[in-house]
C-alpha angles and dihedrals in degrees: 000000000000115000092237091057091048089056091051092050090050089051092050090049091055091048090052089050089057095048093043092051092063091041095052105032092082090075103062092027097043097114091048095048091047091053091045093059093038103248136115123261089248091056092047092053088060086064089054089052090053090048092050093049090052089071090065082087093054095109088061097036093045093053094069094096090054089055101038106020134266097274093050090049091053092048093049091049093050092045091055090048090051091049090054096048091044093050095056090049092058094035107036099182140103094268090046092051093047093052090045090053091050093049093047091047092050088052090051091053090054096041101048099055090041091055094045091047091050092053089046089054095048106036123068115243092246090061100031098095090060091050094047091048089055090051090051090059083076087072099051095036089060087066095039098047113002104051097043087053091049091048091050092050093048091049090053102039111011137268094301095057101097097050099075088051090050091050093048093049090047090056090049090049092052090051092049093049090052090051103037107032114070122227113265137189120241112266116256120247114271106282101153137052115275129224121230126216088262091060092251119140118228127190120252117263117269090242128015095205120119093236094052089051092051091051092051092049093050090050093052112088096204092047091053090047090051091051091049089050090056092046094052095041092052090048090054091052096043091052087069096032092062097051108029094089090049090046093052092045094049097041100042105015091239115183122227096265090052091048089053091049091049087063088069087071090058093047092053090048090054091052088050093050092050091049092048092051092051090055104034112028101069091044099053097030131261100263094044091050092048093047091050090047093052092050093048092045090053091049091050091051091053090047093058096085090049097044090040094074087096132029094243089049092049091051091048089050092051090047092055093042093054093039092058092043093052091047091051097046095045089049089055097055095078091054092051090052092054103043095083111007096181090056098035098131094043093048092050090049091050088048088062088056091049090052091050094049087052091051091048091052091050094045088055093051104031103077097045090046091049088060084077091053139264091294090063090050090050091050091052090050091052090049091056090047090055090053089050090053091053090051091048090057089057094059113103114180092189089070086075092042089241102120106127121215091228094050104057092148095058 
């Protein structure tokens, strides 16, 4: 990989870290943000539901870079993020924060596919996994670096403190994209056969329109099963995401800075899960790895009430819960890319929507269920994992004629 391209990928990783920090900080800092804008935790979680439902439009939002070019997509995404962070600075209220979250999330759904598509355009397939893995560090680094910094700033100067920094870094990011990323023309609609990762040539889709792709996906049993898997798996994770900050605060009287620092544990676990998947999944087979991950993730959820008798135990429990989740979800990505090769991009975009619907479902249920205690939350998470396992069993890659001789375990 040329050094200049490595620098661009590093820049894009840092930009994703910025955007993901704002996107994810509401989880560990939820009680503090709710108090800051003068609403209850239950009311604030309704804003998270609205944010999650917004991503139902991700197949349309995420297609901007295909229509306007990768660079334009990145700039639009960052501009929306800047608009959100700027709005809450001038209108520091619950409605202002909700609209800011929606604008920033819309920007994220434009930015992320634009960045991934750019790397896909620039990096050869044989090196692309390494490049994509580097980009994904922008997800875990937001918890390792971004959220602890945000928690520290809020503890020192109030809930609004991180947003001017976010806005300033967004302006810097826009400038760097303008300088470092070359102009590009929008890609043409698929007119030629495509080549899969296995080196197999597949015919172009009959129609390259979004709506034709959606119809084909909804008529494909394995594609629907894969989407349901993502929905249920994200629900299982979000059930704990929503309440873990509240749980730590109530159980151990953690202050906001400590809650932000606790997020570092989750970020490290995500790095560990990604690393485990890169070593284990291809060796044991995709479905075996995912099944094992679901079982272990369920066991870790049930262990939270036991380990949570002490603060170190609670942090260990959260570490193992997020480690097994990240391993499972990363192991599932290769299957989703092979279910329907001629609609790969559309299916992955719809999968984002399925994940978000799952998060919206969990955000609606999580707080009322947590009123019964962390054991009830763990039980709900396990229930969603069992539904995900049922959906996994319905996925048949051979329906798409993509089962590789060397990957009998997939």
